[in-house]
């Protein structure tokens, strides 16, 4: 429809409207054009993805991040100031008011005929790093401050939001309470990984004690402190009062592992449940993962379809497959037998007692069982002190959930609730008791069987988005040598 064909009443609405300029999100316009009103005057605001056209008319693809889809804005050049339009380039941020009409072009249901354009911020085409399409993911990591403006990262970030929301919804609907566990910790008993120190001591002038060691009694907390590697130990305290709780927060590990599956700062979801044994724990983990994947399939369809088209042709099929099949459950010992008998050449050789590497985990999942696997009853020497000891004296009630393409996505266990057995383990491992007295008291006063697990949020995101590198599923990744943005 051409501007001079707008009926009179539209001009009227337009005038009234212009004084308000209430913004409509593009997702709303595309979702329910009949409600937002074909033929109505609306205002949209967003970033220009592309501009093309001819002498008379320009077509602008505008995106405001509310959906993967951009809306086409048709600009009759004769109606606008030439200098102003020169500023409307890829990357510029603009506000457009105009008429929403059915689109004659293929690929979009509606488009907008611009009546008024305001430029909030231009983007010099010679300098704007996202001027052209088709950048590599590696390059986009170097401009993590701008990559949310790409279709890929828009999709990833919207899915990430939906997954975070679904996690809270899942637990809330089940009557679990969200517990905020501390980020700064004075105990490093968990042993889940190397820790980052937190200190206010002057690095150039460290106070020393008589034996020449750093005197942390002069530090902010009067002791040596670190960033947490897990919220579990604090989570257990709450579970032994509220029955079913979960934590969902950032965790930090200072390992120098530069892999596509490790971050130095990642988010973890850790439910902890009184009166659960290992089987209950496995049931919850499987149900939880399936719920989240189903939620993504239902609520992130457009974004998943985009990622499937661009990066991973089997993405949606794989997501459906996981939600529709039972996970395989088997003991570690059995898994090692299978791996040894496979005759497969692994980079890291397998024998009973070794910690499985992701190549072993993926072999089991992708080649042997062809579905997610939950391994249980690991050797106690490769697992944390708090895991419940089996009667065989060799293994503990641990569980790792292994996923296609990812390997370990969840690690958890039934916890040792017996005070004496826990103390034996603590002595064996030389864990300083004085740091752990509060944890141990839960086993002294009203101890209860309980269990829990930790889901790596970014590992989940890798699986759900089909992205190959964990750096591409968190907005601002922290990895060795990288903490920009
Ligand atoms: O297996 P982990 O180390 O288990 C714990 O921390 C327990 N306290 C959890 C519990 O029982 N409450 O870590 C749990 C999960 C892993 O399965 C993995 O998905 C993820 O956290 N994870 C990482 N994700 C990204 N980068 C890293 N460096 C990770 N380390 C672990
Ligand atoms: Mg683990």
Coordinates of C-alpha atoms and ligand atoms in Angstrom, one line a residue:
X1 CA 0.0 0.0 0.0
X2 CA 1.3 3.4 -0.9
X3 CA 1.3 6.2 1.6
X4 CA -1.1 8.4 -0.4
X5 CA -3.6 5.6 -0.3
X6 CA -3.9 5.8 3.5
X7 CA -7.5 6.5 4.3
X8 CA -8.3 9.7 6.1
X9 CA -9.0 8.1 9.5
X10 CA -5.6 6.6 9.5
X11 CA -4.0 10.0 9.1
X12 CA -6.1 11.0 12.1
X13 CA -5.0 8.1 14.2
X14 CA -1.5 8.7 13.0
X15 CA -1.5 12.3 14.3
X16 CA -2.8 11.3 17.7
X17 CA -0.5 8.3 17.7
X18 CA 2.6 10.3 17.0
X19 CA 2.3 12.3 20.1
X20 CA 2.4 9.1 22.1
X21 CA 4.9 6.9 20.3
X22 CA 4.3 3.8 22.3
X23 CA 6.6 1.1 21.2
X24 CA 5.3 -2.3 20.0
X25 CA 7.7 -5.2 20.0
X26 CA 8.3 -6.8 16.7
X27 CA 7.5 -10.3 18.1
X28 CA 4.1 -8.9 19.0
X29 CA 3.5 -7.5 15.6
X30 CA 4.5 -10.7 13.9
X31 CA 2.7 -13.0 16.3
X32 CA -0.7 -11.3 16.3
X33 CA -0.9 -8.8 13.5
X34 CA -4.7 -9.1 13.6
X35 CA -4.6 -7.8 17.2
X36 CA -1.9 -5.2 16.8
X37 CA -3.7 -4.2 13.8
X38 CA -3.1 -4.5 10.1
X39 CA -3.8 -1.0 8.8
X40 CA -2.9 0.6 12.1
X41 CA -0.1 3.0 12.8
X42 CA 2.5 1.5 15.1
X43 CA 5.9 2.4 16.4
X44 CA 8.8 -0.1 16.4
X45 CA 12.4 0.4 17.6
X46 CA 15.4 -1.6 16.8
X47 CA 18.6 -2.1 15.0
X48 CA 19.0 -2.2 11.2
X49 CA 20.1 -5.5 10.0
X50 CA 20.2 -4.6 6.3
X51 CA 19.1 -1.8 3.9
X52 CA 18.6 -2.3 0.2
X53 CA 16.5 -0.7 -2.4
X54 CA 16.5 1.5 -5.4
X55 CA 16.2 5.2 -6.4
X56 CA 12.7 5.5 -5.0
X57 CA 12.3 3.1 -2.2
X58 CA 14.4 1.5 0.6
X59 CA 13.8 -1.8 2.3
X60 CA 15.1 -2.0 5.9
X61 CA 15.2 -5.2 7.9
X62 CA 14.7 -4.1 11.5
X63 CA 15.3 -6.4 14.5
X64 CA 14.7 -5.6 18.1
X65 CA 15.8 -8.9 19.6
X66 CA 12.3 -9.9 20.7
X67 CA 12.3 -12.6 17.9
X68 CA 14.7 -14.1 15.4
X69 CA 12.5 -12.5 12.7
X70 CA 13.2 -9.0 11.4
X71 CA 10.4 -6.9 10.1
X72 CA 10.6 -5.3 6.7
X73 CA 10.2 -1.5 6.7
X74 CA 9.4 0.1 3.4
X75 CA 10.6 3.7 3.0
X76 CA 9.4 5.9 0.3
X77 CA 12.5 8.0 -0.2
X78 CA 10.6 11.0 -1.4
X79 CA 9.0 11.4 2.0
X80 CA 12.2 11.6 4.0
X81 CA 15.2 13.8 4.4
X82 CA 18.1 12.4 2.4
X83 CA 20.8 13.2 5.0
X84 CA 18.8 11.5 7.7
X85 CA 18.4 8.3 5.6
X86 CA 22.1 8.2 5.0
X87 CA 22.5 7.5 8.7
X88 CA 20.1 4.5 8.5
X89 CA 22.7 1.8 7.8
X90 CA 23.4 -1.7 9.1
X91 CA 23.9 -1.5 12.8
X92 CA 22.1 1.9 13.3
X93 CA 19.4 2.1 15.9
X94 CA 16.2 3.7 14.8
X95 CA 12.6 4.3 15.8
X96 CA 10.0 3.9 13.0
X97 CA 6.4 4.9 13.1
X98 CA 4.2 3.8 10.2
X99 CA 1.5 1.7 8.8
X100 CA 1.4 -2.0 9.3
X101 CA 0.2 -3.7 6.1
X102 CA 0.0 -7.2 4.7
X103 CA 3.2 -7.9 2.8
X104 CA 3.0 -8.6 -0.9
X105 CA 6.5 -10.2 -0.7
X106 CA 7.3 -13.8 0.1
X107 CA 8.9 -14.7 3.4
X108 CA 7.0 -12.3 5.6
X109 CA 3.3 -11.8 6.5
X110 CA 3.4 -8.1 7.3
X111 CA 5.6 -5.2 6.6
X112 CA 5.6 -1.6 7.7
X113 CA 5.3 1.5 5.6
X114 CA 7.4 4.2 7.3
X115 CA 5.8 7.6 8.1
X116 CA 8.4 8.9 10.5
X117 CA 11.9 7.7 11.3
X118 CA 14.1 8.9 14.2
X119 CA 17.7 7.9 14.3
X120 CA 18.9 7.1 17.8
X121 CA 22.4 6.0 16.9
X122 CA 24.1 5.7 13.5
X123 CA 26.8 3.0 12.8
X124 CA 29.6 4.0 10.4
X125 CA 29.6 1.4 7.7
X126 CA 33.4 1.6 7.4
X127 CA 33.8 0.8 11.1
X128 CA 30.9 -1.3 12.2
X129 CA 32.3 -4.8 12.7
X130 CA 29.0 -6.6 11.8
X131 CA 28.6 -4.7 8.6
X132 CA 28.8 -7.9 6.6
X133 CA 27.0 -11.3 7.2
X134 CA 28.6 -14.7 7.7
X135 CA 31.3 -14.0 10.4
X136 CA 32.9 -17.0 12.0
X137 CA 32.0 -17.9 15.6
X138 CA 35.7 -17.4 16.5
X139 CA 35.6 -13.8 15.2
X140 CA 32.3 -13.1 17.0
X141 CA 33.9 -14.2 20.3
X142 CA 36.4 -11.3 19.8
X143 CA 33.5 -8.9 19.6
X144 CA 31.3 -10.4 22.4
X145 CA 30.1 -6.9 23.1
X146 CA 28.3 -6.8 19.7
X147 CA 27.5 -10.4 19.0
X148 CA 24.1 -10.3 20.8
X149 CA 23.1 -8.4 17.7
X150 CA 23.5 -11.4 15.4
X151 CA 20.8 -13.9 14.7
X152 CA 22.8 -16.7 16.2
X153 CA 23.4 -15.0 19.5
X154 CA 20.0 -13.6 19.7
X155 CA 18.7 -17.1 19.3
X156 CA 21.1 -18.5 21.9
X157 CA 20.4 -15.8 24.4
X158 CA 16.6 -16.2 24.1
X159 CA 16.9 -19.9 24.5
X160 CA 19.2 -19.4 27.5
X161 CA 16.5 -17.2 29.1
X162 CA 13.8 -19.7 28.5
X163 CA 15.9 -22.5 30.0
X164 CA 16.6 -20.5 33.1
X165 CA 12.9 -19.7 33.4
X166 CA 11.9 -23.3 32.9
X167 CA 14.4 -24.5 35.6
X168 CA 12.7 -22.2 38.2
X169 CA 9.3 -23.2 37.0
X170 CA 10.1 -26.9 37.1
X171 CA 11.3 -26.8 40.7
X172 CA 8.6 -24.3 41.9
X173 CA 5.9 -26.5 40.4
X174 CA 7.4 -29.5 42.4
X175 CA 7.5 -27.6 45.7
X176 CA 11.3 -27.1 45.8
X177 CA 12.7 -24.0 47.4
X178 CA 15.3 -21.8 45.7
X179 CA 18.2 -21.3 48.1
X180 CA 20.9 -18.7 47.5
X181 CA 24.2 -20.2 48.4
X182 CA 27.3 -18.1 48.9
X183 CA 29.7 -17.2 46.1
X184 CA 32.6 -16.5 48.5
X185 CA 33.6 -19.5 50.5
X186 CA 36.0 -20.2 53.4
X187 CA 36.0 -24.0 52.7
X188 CA 37.6 -25.8 49.8
X189 CA 36.6 -29.2 50.9
X190 CA 34.4 -30.0 47.9
X191 CA 37.5 -30.7 45.8
X192 CA 35.6 -30.2 42.6
X193 CA 38.4 -28.1 41.1
X194 CA 41.1 -25.6 41.5
X195 CA 39.8 -22.4 43.1
X196 CA 40.1 -18.6 42.5
X197 CA 41.3 -16.8 45.6
X198 CA 39.4 -13.8 46.9
X199 CA 41.5 -11.4 48.9
X200 CA 41.9 -7.7 49.7
X201 CA 45.5 -8.2 50.8
X202 CA 48.1 -5.9 49.1
X203 CA 49.7 -8.2 46.5
X204 CA 52.9 -6.1 46.6
X205 CA 53.2 -6.3 50.3
X206 CA 51.8 -9.5 51.7
X207 CA 51.7 -9.9 55.5
X208 CA 53.7 -13.0 56.6
X209 CA 53.6 -15.0 59.8
X210 CA 56.6 -16.3 61.7
X211 CA 57.0 -19.3 59.4
X212 CA 57.1 -17.0 56.4
X213 CA 53.7 -18.0 55.1
X214 CA 51.1 -15.5 54.1
X215 CA 49.1 -14.3 57.1
X216 CA 45.5 -14.6 56.0
X217 CA 44.3 -13.6 59.5
X218 CA 44.9 -10.1 58.2
X219 CA 42.8 -10.7 55.1
X220 CA 39.2 -9.3 54.8
X221 CA 37.5 -12.3 56.3
X222 CA 40.3 -13.2 58.7
X223 CA 41.0 -16.3 56.8
X224 CA 41.8 -17.5 53.3
X225 CA 38.7 -17.4 51.0
X226 CA 37.9 -18.4 47.5
X227 CA 35.1 -18.3 44.9
X228 CA 32.8 -21.3 45.2
X229 CA 33.1 -24.3 42.9
X230 CA 29.6 -25.6 43.9
X231 CA 26.7 -24.6 46.1
X232 CA 26.1 -28.2 47.2
X233 CA 27.5 -28.2 50.7
X234 CA 25.4 -25.2 51.7
X235 CA 22.5 -26.7 49.7
X236 CA 22.6 -29.8 51.9
X237 CA 22.2 -27.7 55.0
X238 CA 19.0 -26.3 53.6
X239 CA 17.7 -29.6 52.3
X240 CA 18.1 -31.0 55.8
X241 CA 15.5 -28.5 56.9
X242 CA 13.2 -27.7 53.9
X243 CA 13.4 -31.2 52.4
X244 CA 13.7 -30.2 48.7
X245 CA 15.7 -27.3 47.6
X246 CA 17.8 -26.2 44.6
X247 CA 20.5 -23.6 44.0
X248 CA 21.1 -22.0 40.6
X249 CA 24.1 -19.7 40.6
X250 CA 27.6 -19.0 39.2
X251 CA 30.4 -21.3 40.1
X252 CA 34.1 -20.9 39.4
X253 CA 36.9 -23.3 38.6
X254 CA 40.5 -22.3 37.9
X255 CA 41.5 -25.4 35.9
X256 CA 43.5 -24.7 32.9
X257 CA 41.3 -26.8 30.7
X258 CA 40.9 -25.2 27.3
X259 CA 38.2 -27.4 25.9
X260 CA 34.9 -26.8 24.1
X261 CA 33.1 -28.0 27.2
X262 CA 34.9 -26.1 30.1
X263 CA 34.5 -22.6 31.4
X264 CA 36.2 -21.0 34.3
X265 CA 32.9 -19.3 35.3
X266 CA 29.8 -21.3 34.6
X267 CA 26.3 -21.6 36.1
X268 CA 25.1 -24.7 37.9
X269 CA 21.7 -26.0 39.0
X270 CA 22.0 -28.1 42.1
X271 CA 18.9 -29.7 43.6
X272 CA 19.3 -31.4 46.9
X273 CA 16.6 -33.6 48.4
X274 CA 16.1 -35.2 51.8
X275 CA 14.7 -38.7 51.8
X276 CA 15.9 -39.4 48.2
X277 CA 18.1 -42.4 47.4
X278 CA 20.2 -42.8 44.3
X279 CA 17.2 -44.1 42.3
X280 CA 15.0 -41.2 43.2
X281 CA 17.9 -38.9 42.3
X282 CA 18.2 -40.6 38.9
X283 CA 14.5 -40.4 38.3
X284 CA 14.5 -36.7 39.1
X285 CA 17.6 -36.0 36.9
X286 CA 16.0 -37.7 33.9
X287 CA 12.6 -36.1 34.3
X288 CA 14.2 -32.7 34.8
X289 CA 16.3 -32.9 31.6
X290 CA 13.4 -34.2 29.6
X291 CA 11.2 -31.4 30.9
X292 CA 13.7 -28.7 30.0
X293 CA 14.3 -30.1 26.5
X294 CA 10.5 -30.4 25.9
X295 CA 10.1 -26.8 27.1
X296 CA 12.7 -25.6 24.6
X297 CA 10.9 -27.5 21.8
X298 CA 7.7 -26.0 22.7
X299 CA 8.7 -22.4 23.5
X300 CA 11.8 -21.8 21.4
X301 CA 10.7 -23.2 18.1
X302 CA 11.8 -20.3 15.8
X303 CA 15.2 -20.0 17.4
X304 CA 15.8 -23.8 17.3
X305 CA 14.7 -24.0 13.7
X306 CA 17.2 -21.2 12.9
X307 CA 20.1 -23.0 14.7
X308 CA 19.2 -26.3 13.1
X309 CA 19.3 -24.7 9.6
X310 CA 22.6 -22.9 10.3
X311 CA 24.6 -25.3 12.5
X312 CA 23.2 -28.7 13.2
X313 CA 20.8 -30.4 10.8
X314 CA 19.9 -33.1 13.3
X315 CA 19.2 -30.8 16.3
X316 CA 15.5 -31.0 16.6
X317 CA 15.5 -34.8 15.8
X318 CA 18.1 -35.3 18.6
X319 CA 16.1 -33.2 21.1
X320 CA 12.9 -35.2 20.4
X321 CA 14.8 -38.5 20.6
X322 CA 16.1 -37.7 24.1
X323 CA 12.7 -36.7 25.4
X324 CA 11.1 -39.9 24.0
X325 CA 13.5 -42.5 25.3
X326 CA 14.5 -43.9 28.7
X327 CA 18.1 -43.2 29.7
X328 CA 20.2 -46.3 30.1
X329 CA 21.4 -46.9 33.7
X330 CA 24.4 -49.0 34.5
X331 CA 27.2 -49.4 37.0
X332 CA 30.6 -47.9 36.2
X333 CA 32.2 -51.4 36.5
X334 CA 29.9 -52.7 33.7
X335 CA 30.7 -49.6 31.6
X336 CA 34.5 -50.2 32.0
X337 CA 34.0 -53.8 30.9
X338 CA 32.2 -52.7 27.8
X339 CA 34.8 -50.1 27.0
X340 CA 37.7 -52.6 27.5
X341 CA 35.9 -55.3 25.4
X342 CA 35.2 -52.8 22.6
X343 CA 38.7 -53.0 21.3
X344 CA 38.4 -49.3 20.5
X345 CA 41.6 -47.3 20.6
X346 CA 41.1 -44.4 23.1
X347 CA 43.6 -41.5 23.6
X348 CA 43.3 -42.3 27.4
X349 CA 43.4 -46.1 28.1
X350 CA 40.6 -47.4 30.2
X351 CA 40.8 -49.8 33.2
X352 CA 38.8 -50.1 36.4
X353 CA 39.6 -47.2 38.7
X354 CA 40.3 -44.5 36.1
X355 CA 38.1 -41.4 35.8
X356 CA 36.3 -41.7 32.4
X357 CA 37.2 -39.1 29.8
X358 CA 34.7 -37.5 27.5
X359 CA 35.9 -39.8 24.7
X360 CA 34.8 -42.8 26.8
X361 CA 31.5 -41.3 27.9
X362 CA 30.6 -40.4 24.3
X363 CA 31.6 -43.8 23.0
X364 CA 29.1 -45.4 25.5
X365 CA 26.4 -42.9 24.6
X366 CA 26.9 -42.6 20.9
X367 CA 28.2 -46.0 19.8
X368 CA 27.1 -48.5 22.4
X369 CA 23.7 -47.4 23.7
X370 CA 22.7 -44.7 21.3
X371 CA 20.9 -42.7 24.0
X372 CA 21.7 -40.9 27.2
X373 CA 23.4 -43.0 29.9
X374 CA 23.5 -42.7 33.7
X375 CA 26.5 -44.4 35.2
X376 CA 26.4 -45.2 38.9
X377 CA 28.6 -46.7 41.6
X378 CA 31.9 -45.2 40.7
X379 CA 35.2 -46.1 42.4
X380 CA 35.3 -44.0 45.6
X381 CA 38.9 -42.9 45.0
X382 CA 37.9 -40.8 42.0
X383 CA 34.8 -39.2 43.7
X384 CA 34.2 -36.6 46.4
X385 CA 34.4 -37.4 50.1
X386 CA 30.6 -36.8 50.7
X387 CA 29.3 -39.6 48.5
X388 CA 27.6 -42.5 50.2
X389 CA 29.8 -45.5 50.5
X390 CA 28.6 -48.8 49.1
X391 CA 29.0 -52.0 51.2
X392 CA 31.7 -53.3 48.8
X393 CA 34.2 -50.9 50.3
X394 CA 35.3 -49.8 46.8
X395 CA 32.5 -47.8 45.2
X396 CA 30.2 -44.9 46.1
X397 CA 26.6 -44.1 45.2
X398 CA 27.6 -41.6 42.5
X399 CA 25.8 -40.9 39.3
X400 CA 26.9 -39.1 36.2
X401 CA 24.4 -38.4 33.4
X402 CA 26.1 -38.7 30.0
X403 CA 24.7 -37.1 26.9
X404 CA 25.3 -37.3 23.2
X405 CA 27.9 -34.7 21.9
X406 CA 28.5 -33.5 25.5
X407 CA 29.6 -36.4 27.7
X408 CA 28.9 -35.5 31.3
X409 CA 26.0 -33.1 31.7
X410 CA 25.1 -33.9 35.3
X411 CA 27.2 -35.2 38.3
X412 CA 25.6 -36.2 41.6
X413 CA 25.2 -38.8 44.3
X414 CA 23.4 -40.0 47.3
X415 CA 25.2 -38.4 50.2
X416 CA 26.9 -40.1 53.1
X417 CA 24.6 -39.4 56.0
X418 CA 26.4 -41.6 58.6
X419 CA 28.6 -39.4 60.8
X420 CA 31.3 -42.0 61.5
X421 CA 31.6 -43.1 57.9
X422 CA 31.9 -39.5 56.8
X423 CA 34.5 -38.8 59.4
X424 CA 36.6 -41.8 58.3
X425 CA 36.6 -40.4 54.8
X426 CA 37.5 -36.9 55.9
X427 CA 40.5 -38.3 57.9
X428 CA 41.5 -40.5 55.0
X429 CA 41.6 -37.5 52.6
X430 CA 43.2 -35.1 55.2
X431 CA 40.3 -32.7 54.9
X432 CA 40.7 -30.1 57.6
X433 CA 37.9 -30.8 60.1
X434 CA 37.9 -27.3 61.4
X435 CA 36.6 -25.9 58.1
X436 CA 33.9 -28.5 58.0
X437 CA 32.4 -28.5 61.5
X438 CA 29.1 -27.0 60.3
X439 CA 28.7 -29.6 57.6
X440 CA 29.5 -32.4 60.0
X441 CA 26.9 -31.2 62.5
X442 CA 24.1 -32.0 60.1
X443 CA 25.1 -35.6 60.5
X444 CA 25.2 -35.3 64.2
X445 CA 21.8 -33.7 64.6
X446 CA 18.9 -35.2 62.8
X447 CA 20.8 -36.7 59.9
X448 CA 18.7 -38.1 57.1
X449 CA 19.2 -40.0 53.9
X450 CA 19.6 -37.4 51.1
X451 CA 20.8 -37.0 47.5
X452 CA 21.4 -34.4 44.9
X453 CA 23.1 -33.5 41.7
X454 CA 24.6 -30.6 39.7
X455 CA 23.6 -29.8 36.1
X456 CA 26.0 -27.6 34.2
X457 CA 23.8 -24.9 32.7
X458 CA 26.1 -24.3 29.7
X459 CA 26.4 -28.0 29.1
X460 CA 22.6 -28.1 28.9
X461 CA 22.8 -25.1 26.6
X462 CA 25.3 -26.8 24.3
X463 CA 22.9 -29.7 24.0
X464 CA 19.8 -27.7 23.5
X465 CA 21.2 -25.3 20.9
X466 CA 23.5 -27.7 19.1
X467 CA 26.3 -25.2 19.3
X468 CA 29.7 -26.9 19.4
X469 CA 31.7 -24.6 21.8
X470 CA 30.7 -23.7 25.3
X471 CA 32.0 -20.2 24.7
X472 CA 29.1 -19.6 22.3
X473 CA 26.3 -20.4 24.8
X474 CA 27.2 -17.9 27.5
X475 CA 27.0 -14.2 26.9
X476 CA 30.5 -13.3 28.1
X477 CA 32.7 -16.4 28.5
X478 CA 35.6 -16.6 31.0
X479 CA 38.3 -19.1 30.0
X480 CA 42.1 -19.2 30.6
X481 CA 43.6 -15.9 29.3
X482 CA 40.2 -14.4 28.5
X483 CA 38.1 -12.2 30.7
X484 CA 37.3 -9.2 28.4
X485 CA 33.9 -7.7 28.1
Ligands
LIG1 O1 30.4 -33.0 38.5 P1 30.6 -31.7 39.2 O2 31.9 -31.3 39.5 O3 29.7 -31.9 40.5 C1 29.6 -31.0 41.5 O4 30.1 -29.9 41.6 C2 28.6 -31.4 42.6 N1 28.8 -30.6 43.8 C3 27.2 -31.4 42.1 C4 26.2 -31.8 43.1 O5 26.1 -33.0 43.3 N2 25.4 -30.9 43.6 O6 29.9 -30.6 38.4 C5 28.5 -30.7 38.0 C6 28.3 -30.4 36.5 C7 29.0 -31.3 35.6 O7 28.3 -32.5 35.3 C8 29.1 -30.4 34.3 O8 27.9 -30.4 33.6 C9 29.3 -29.0 34.9 O9 28.8 -29.1 36.3 N3 30.7 -28.6 34.9 C10 31.1 -27.6 34.1 N4 30.6 -26.9 33.1 C11 31.3 -26.0 32.5 N5 32.6 -25.8 32.7 C12 33.2 -26.5 33.7 N6 34.5 -26.2 34.0 C13 32.5 -27.4 34.4 N7 32.8 -28.3 35.4 C14 31.7 -28.9 35.7
LIG2 MG1 31.6 -34.5 37.7

